[in-house]
mmCIF file of C-alpha atoms in Angstrom:
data_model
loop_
_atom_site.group_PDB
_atom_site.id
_atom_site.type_symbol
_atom_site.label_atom_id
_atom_site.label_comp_id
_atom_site.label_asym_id
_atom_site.label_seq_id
_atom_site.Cartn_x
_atom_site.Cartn_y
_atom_site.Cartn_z
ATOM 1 C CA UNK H 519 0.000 0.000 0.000
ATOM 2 C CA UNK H 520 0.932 3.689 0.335
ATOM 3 C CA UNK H 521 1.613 6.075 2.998
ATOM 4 C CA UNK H 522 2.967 9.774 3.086
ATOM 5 C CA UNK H 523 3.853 11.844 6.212
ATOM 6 C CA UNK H 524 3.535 15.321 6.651
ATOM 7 C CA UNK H 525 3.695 17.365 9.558
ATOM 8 C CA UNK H 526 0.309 18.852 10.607
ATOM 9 C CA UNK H 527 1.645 22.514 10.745
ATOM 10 C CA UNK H 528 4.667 24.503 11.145
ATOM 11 C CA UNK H 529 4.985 27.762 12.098
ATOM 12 C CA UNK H 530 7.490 30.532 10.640
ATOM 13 C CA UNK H 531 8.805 34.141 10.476
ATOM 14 C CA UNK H 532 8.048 36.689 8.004
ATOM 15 C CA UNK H 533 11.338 37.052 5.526
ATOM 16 C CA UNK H 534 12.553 33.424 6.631
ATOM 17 C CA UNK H 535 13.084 30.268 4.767
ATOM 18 C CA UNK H 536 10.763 27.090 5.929
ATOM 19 C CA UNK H 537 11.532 23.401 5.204
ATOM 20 C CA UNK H 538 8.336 21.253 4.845
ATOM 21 C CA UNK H 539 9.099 17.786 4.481
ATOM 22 C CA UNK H 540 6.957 14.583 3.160
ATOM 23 C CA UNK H 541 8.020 10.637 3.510
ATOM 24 C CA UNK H 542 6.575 8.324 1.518
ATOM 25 C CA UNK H 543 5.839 4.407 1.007
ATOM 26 C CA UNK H 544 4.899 3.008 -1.881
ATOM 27 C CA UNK H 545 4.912 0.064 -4.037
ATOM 28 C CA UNK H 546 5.103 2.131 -7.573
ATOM 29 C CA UNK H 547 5.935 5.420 -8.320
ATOM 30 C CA UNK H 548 5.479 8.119 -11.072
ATOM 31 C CA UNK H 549 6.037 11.593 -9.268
ATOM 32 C CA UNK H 550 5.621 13.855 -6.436
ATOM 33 C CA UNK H 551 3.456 16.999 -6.440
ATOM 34 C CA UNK H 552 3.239 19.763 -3.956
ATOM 35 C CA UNK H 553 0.090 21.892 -4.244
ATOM 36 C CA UNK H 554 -0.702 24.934 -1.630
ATOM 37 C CA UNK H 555 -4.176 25.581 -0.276
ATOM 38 C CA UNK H 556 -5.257 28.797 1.253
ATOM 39 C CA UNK H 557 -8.311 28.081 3.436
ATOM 40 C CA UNK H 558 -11.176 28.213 1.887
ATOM 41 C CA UNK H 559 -9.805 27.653 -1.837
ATOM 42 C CA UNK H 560 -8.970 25.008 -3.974
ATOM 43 C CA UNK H 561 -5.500 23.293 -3.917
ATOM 44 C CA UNK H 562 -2.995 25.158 -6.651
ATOM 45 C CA UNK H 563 0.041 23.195 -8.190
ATOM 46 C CA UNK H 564 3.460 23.988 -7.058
ATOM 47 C CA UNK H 565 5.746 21.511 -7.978
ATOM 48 C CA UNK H 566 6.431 18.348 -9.590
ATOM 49 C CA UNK H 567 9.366 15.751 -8.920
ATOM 50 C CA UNK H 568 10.046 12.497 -10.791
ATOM 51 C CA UNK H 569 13.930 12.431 -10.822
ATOM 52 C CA UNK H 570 16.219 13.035 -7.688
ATOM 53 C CA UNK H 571 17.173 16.150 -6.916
ATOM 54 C CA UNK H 572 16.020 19.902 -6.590
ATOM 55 C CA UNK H 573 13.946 21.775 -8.726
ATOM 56 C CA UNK H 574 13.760 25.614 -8.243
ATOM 57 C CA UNK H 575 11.128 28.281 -9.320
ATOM 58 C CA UNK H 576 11.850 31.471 -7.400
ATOM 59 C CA UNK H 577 10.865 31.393 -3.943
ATOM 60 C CA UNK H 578 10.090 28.460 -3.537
ATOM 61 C CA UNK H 579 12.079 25.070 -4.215
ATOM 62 C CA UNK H 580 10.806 21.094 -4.054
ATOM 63 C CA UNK H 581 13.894 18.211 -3.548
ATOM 64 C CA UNK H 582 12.900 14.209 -3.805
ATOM 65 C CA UNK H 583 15.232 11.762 -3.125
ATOM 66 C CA UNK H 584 13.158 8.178 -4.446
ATOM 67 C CA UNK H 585 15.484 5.881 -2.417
ATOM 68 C CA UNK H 586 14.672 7.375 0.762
ATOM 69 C CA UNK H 587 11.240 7.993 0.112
ATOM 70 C CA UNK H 588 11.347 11.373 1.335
ATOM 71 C CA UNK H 589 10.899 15.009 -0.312
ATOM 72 C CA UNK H 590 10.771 18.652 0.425
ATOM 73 C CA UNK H 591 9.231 22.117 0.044
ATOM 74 C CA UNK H 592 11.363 24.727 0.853
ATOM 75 C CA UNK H 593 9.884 28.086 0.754
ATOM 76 C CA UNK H 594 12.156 31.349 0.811
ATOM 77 C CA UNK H 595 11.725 35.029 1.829
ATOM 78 C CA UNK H 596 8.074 34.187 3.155
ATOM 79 C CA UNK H 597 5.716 36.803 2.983
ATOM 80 C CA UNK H 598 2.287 36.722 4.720
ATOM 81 C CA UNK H 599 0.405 35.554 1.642
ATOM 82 C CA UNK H 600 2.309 32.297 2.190
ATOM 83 C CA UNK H 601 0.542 31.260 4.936
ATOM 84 C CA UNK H 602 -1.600 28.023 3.978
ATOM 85 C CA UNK H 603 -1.949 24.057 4.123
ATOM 86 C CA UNK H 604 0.548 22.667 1.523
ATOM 87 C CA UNK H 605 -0.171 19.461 0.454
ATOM 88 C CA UNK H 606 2.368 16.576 -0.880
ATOM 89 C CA UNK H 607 0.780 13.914 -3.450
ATOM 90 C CA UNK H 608 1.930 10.938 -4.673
ATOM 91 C CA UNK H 609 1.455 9.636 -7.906
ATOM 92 C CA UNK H 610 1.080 6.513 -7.880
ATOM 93 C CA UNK H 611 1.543 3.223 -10.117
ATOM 94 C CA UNK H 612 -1.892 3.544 -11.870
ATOM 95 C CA UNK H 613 -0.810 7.016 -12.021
ATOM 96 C CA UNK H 614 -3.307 8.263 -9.688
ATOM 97 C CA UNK H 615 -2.490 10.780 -6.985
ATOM 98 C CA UNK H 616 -2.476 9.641 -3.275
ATOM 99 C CA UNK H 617 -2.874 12.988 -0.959
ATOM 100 C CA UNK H 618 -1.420 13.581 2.506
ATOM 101 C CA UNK H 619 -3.541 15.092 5.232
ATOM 102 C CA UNK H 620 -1.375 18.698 4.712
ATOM 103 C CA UNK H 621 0.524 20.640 6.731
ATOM 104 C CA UNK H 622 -0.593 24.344 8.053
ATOM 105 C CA UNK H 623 1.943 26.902 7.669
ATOM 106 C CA UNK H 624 1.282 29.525 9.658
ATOM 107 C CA UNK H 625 3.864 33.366 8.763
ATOM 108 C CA UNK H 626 4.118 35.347 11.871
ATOM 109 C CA UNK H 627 4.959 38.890 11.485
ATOM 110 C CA UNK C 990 -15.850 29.966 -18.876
ATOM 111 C CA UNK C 991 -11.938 29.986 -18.017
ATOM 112 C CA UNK C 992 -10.950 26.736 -16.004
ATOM 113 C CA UNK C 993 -12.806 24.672 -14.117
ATOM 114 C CA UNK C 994 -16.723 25.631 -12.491
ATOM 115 C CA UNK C 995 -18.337 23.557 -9.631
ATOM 116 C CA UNK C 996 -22.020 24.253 -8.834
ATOM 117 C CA UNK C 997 -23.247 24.320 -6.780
ATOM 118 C CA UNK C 998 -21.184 26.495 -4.481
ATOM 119 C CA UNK C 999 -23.068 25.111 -0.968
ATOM 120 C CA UNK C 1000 -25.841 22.851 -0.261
ATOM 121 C CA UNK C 1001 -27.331 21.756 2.940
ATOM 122 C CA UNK C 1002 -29.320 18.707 2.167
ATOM 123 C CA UNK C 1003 -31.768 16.505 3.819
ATOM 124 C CA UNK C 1004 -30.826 12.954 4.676
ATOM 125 C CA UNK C 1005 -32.340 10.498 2.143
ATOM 126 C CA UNK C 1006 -32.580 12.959 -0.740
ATOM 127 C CA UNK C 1007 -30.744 12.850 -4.259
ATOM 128 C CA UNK C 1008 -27.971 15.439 -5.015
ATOM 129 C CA UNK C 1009 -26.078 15.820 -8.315
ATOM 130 C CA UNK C 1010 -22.812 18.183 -7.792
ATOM 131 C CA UNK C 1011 -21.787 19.491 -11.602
ATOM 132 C CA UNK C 1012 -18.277 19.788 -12.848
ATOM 133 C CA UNK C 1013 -17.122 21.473 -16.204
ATOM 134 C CA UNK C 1014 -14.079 22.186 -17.441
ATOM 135 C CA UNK C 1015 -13.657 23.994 -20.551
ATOM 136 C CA UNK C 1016 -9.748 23.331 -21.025
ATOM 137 C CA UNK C 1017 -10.460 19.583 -23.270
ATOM 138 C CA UNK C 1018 -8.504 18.065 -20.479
ATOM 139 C CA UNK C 1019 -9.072 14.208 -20.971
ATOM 140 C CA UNK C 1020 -9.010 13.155 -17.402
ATOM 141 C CA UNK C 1021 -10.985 14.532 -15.158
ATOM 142 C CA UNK C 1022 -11.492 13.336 -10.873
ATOM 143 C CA UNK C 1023 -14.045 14.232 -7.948
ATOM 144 C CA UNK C 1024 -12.201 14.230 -3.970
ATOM 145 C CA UNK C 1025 -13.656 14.782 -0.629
ATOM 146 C CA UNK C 1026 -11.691 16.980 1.806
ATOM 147 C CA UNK C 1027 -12.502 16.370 5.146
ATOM 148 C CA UNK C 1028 -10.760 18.082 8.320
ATOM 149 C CA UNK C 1029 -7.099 16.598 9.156
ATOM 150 C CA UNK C 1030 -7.426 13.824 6.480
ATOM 151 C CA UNK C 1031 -6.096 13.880 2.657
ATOM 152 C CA UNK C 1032 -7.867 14.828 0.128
ATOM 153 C CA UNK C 1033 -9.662 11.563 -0.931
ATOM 154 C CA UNK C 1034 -10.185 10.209 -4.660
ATOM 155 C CA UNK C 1035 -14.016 9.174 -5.179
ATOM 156 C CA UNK C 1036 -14.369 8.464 -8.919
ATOM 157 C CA UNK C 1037 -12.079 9.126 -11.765
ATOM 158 C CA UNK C 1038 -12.384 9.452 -15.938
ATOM 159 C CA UNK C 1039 -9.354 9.198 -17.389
ATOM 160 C CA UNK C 1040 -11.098 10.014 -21.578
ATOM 161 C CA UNK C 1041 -14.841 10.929 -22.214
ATOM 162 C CA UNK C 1042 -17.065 7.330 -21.675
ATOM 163 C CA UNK C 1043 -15.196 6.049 -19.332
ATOM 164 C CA UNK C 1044 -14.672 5.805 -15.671
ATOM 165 C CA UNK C 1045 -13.597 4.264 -12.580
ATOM 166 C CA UNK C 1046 -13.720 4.024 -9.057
ATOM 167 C CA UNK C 1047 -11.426 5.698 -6.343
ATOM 168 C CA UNK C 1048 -10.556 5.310 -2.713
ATOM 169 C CA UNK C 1049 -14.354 5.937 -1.466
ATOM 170 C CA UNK C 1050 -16.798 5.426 -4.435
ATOM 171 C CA UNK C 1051 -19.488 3.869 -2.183
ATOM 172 C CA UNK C 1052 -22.876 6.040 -2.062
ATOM 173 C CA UNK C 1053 -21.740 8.171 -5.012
ATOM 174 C CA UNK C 1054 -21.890 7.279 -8.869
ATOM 175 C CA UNK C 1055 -20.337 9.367 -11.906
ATOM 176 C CA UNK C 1056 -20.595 9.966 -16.216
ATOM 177 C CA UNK C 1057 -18.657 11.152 -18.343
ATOM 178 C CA UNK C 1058 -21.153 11.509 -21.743
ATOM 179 C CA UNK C 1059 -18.638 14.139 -23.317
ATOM 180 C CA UNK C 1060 -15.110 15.369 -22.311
ATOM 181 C CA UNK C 1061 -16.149 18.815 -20.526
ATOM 182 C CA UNK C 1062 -18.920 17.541 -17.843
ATOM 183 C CA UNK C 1063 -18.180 15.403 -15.042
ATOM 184 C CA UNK C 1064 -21.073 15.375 -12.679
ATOM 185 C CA UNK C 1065 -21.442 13.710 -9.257
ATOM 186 C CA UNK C 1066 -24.211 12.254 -7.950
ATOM 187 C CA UNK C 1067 -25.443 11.055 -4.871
ATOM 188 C CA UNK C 1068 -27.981 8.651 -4.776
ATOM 189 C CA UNK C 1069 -29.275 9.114 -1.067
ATOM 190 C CA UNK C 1070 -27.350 11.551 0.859
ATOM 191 C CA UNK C 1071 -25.761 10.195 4.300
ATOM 192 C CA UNK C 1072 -24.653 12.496 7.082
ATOM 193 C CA UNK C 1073 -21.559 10.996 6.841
ATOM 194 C CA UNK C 1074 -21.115 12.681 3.009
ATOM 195 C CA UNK C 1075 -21.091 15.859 4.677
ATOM 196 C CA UNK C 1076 -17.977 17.437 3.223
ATOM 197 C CA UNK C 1077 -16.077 19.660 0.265
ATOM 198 C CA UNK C 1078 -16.465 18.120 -2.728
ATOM 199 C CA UNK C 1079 -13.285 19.599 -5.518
ATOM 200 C CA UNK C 1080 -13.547 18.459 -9.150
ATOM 201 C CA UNK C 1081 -10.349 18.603 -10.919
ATOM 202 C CA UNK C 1082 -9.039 17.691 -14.309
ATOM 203 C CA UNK C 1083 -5.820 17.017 -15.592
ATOM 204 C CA UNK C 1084 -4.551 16.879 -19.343
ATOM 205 C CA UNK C 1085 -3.472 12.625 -19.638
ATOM 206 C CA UNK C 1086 -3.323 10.605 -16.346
ATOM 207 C CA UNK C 1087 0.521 10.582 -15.875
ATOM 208 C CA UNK C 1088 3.408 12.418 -15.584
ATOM 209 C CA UNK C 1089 3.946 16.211 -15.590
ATOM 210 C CA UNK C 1090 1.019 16.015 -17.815
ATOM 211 C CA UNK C 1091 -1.170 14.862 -14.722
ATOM 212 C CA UNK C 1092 -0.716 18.005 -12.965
ATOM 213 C CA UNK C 1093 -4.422 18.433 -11.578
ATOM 214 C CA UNK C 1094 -6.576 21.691 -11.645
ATOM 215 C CA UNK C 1095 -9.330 22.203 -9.522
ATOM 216 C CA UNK C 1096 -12.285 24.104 -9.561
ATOM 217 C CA UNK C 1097 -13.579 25.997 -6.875
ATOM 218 C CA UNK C 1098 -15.133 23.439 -4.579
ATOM 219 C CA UNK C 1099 -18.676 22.725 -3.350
ATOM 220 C CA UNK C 1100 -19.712 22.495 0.535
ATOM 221 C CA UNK C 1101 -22.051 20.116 0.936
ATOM 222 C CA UNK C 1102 -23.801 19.193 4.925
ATOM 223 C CA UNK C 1103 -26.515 16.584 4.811
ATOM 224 C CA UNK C 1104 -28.648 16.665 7.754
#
């Protein structure tokens, strides 16, 4: 079966950098999204892994390393706007997408 | 029409009684997906349609049924609302089912309480 592990919400300074990290277990794999969510809205794509390694797009950066199972949102220079649920997905050997539960950033001034 | 629309918005709907939730997406995306979202769990696959005529089920399909009769609808329906469906209901469609290319939109959402 599958699993992914998120932390249920982090909290962070205004201009700092935050690490949000997701593990993983599965038996076949085609991908990792992240999506944010601002309450209230629909989730909005991020960022998608397939090979190892770091992909940037400005502030914000996503990192997946497949043999450990494990990946990470790193999000730079946070403003206020930045604070929301930001959601890891796994897709999955029938290439469907297999959620975790989210984690709640909260940006303190 | 620019995305993907969800009507309706909020319901509050009697136990027992039939509810269709609408989806259309007016970017020819071939796949196409209803979740739940319920507080402090994932967002939850219900049905899926991967090209117009067919579909399949999810992680919960039980208590809800889907079409797909052309590539922009996707409705929802439930046959006899539970409490238990009480919930956000996102449709979201994606342009193939794998890869970058499955990079899911969603439309706005629909709040649904059953009473």
């Amino acid at each position: 079966g599958q699993n992914i592990d998120q932390p249920t919400e982090m909290t962070a300074t205004e201009g700092a950098i935050v690490q949000i990290n997701c593990t993983y277990q599965t038996s076949g794999f085609n991908g990792l999204f992240w999506y944010q969510q601002h309450a209230g809205e629909a989730p909005t794509f991020l960022s998608y892994n397939v090979l190892d390694g770091l992909e940037e797009k400005g502030r914000f950066s996503s990192f997946l390393s497949r043999s450990k199972g494990y990946s990470y949102l790193l999000l730079k220079e946070l403003q206020m706007k930045d604070s929301a649920s930001y959601l890891c997905a796994l897709m999955d050997s029938n290439y469907q997408l297999i959620w975790g539960a989210g984690t709640k950033l909260i940006i303190k001034p | 029409i620019a995305g993907i629309t969800q009507a309706p918005t909020s319901q509050i709907l009697a136990a027992g009684r039939r509810m269709t939730l609408r989806c259309t997406q007016d970017m020819r995306h071939n796949a196409m997906y209803w979740y739940r979202q319920d507080l402090g769990l994932g967002l939850r696959l219900i049905h899926y349609s991967n090209t117009a005529g067919t579909t399949g089920k999810g992680e919960v399909p039980d208590g809800y049924s889907v079409s797909r009769a052309n590539t922009d609808d996707f409705p929802l329906t439930l046959a006899s609302a539970v409490p238990s469906q009480t919930s956000v209901y996102f449709c979201a469609s994606s342009e193939g089912a794998g890869g970058q290319i499955g990079e899911q939109f969603f439309g706005p959402g629909t709040r649904l309480t059953v009473l």
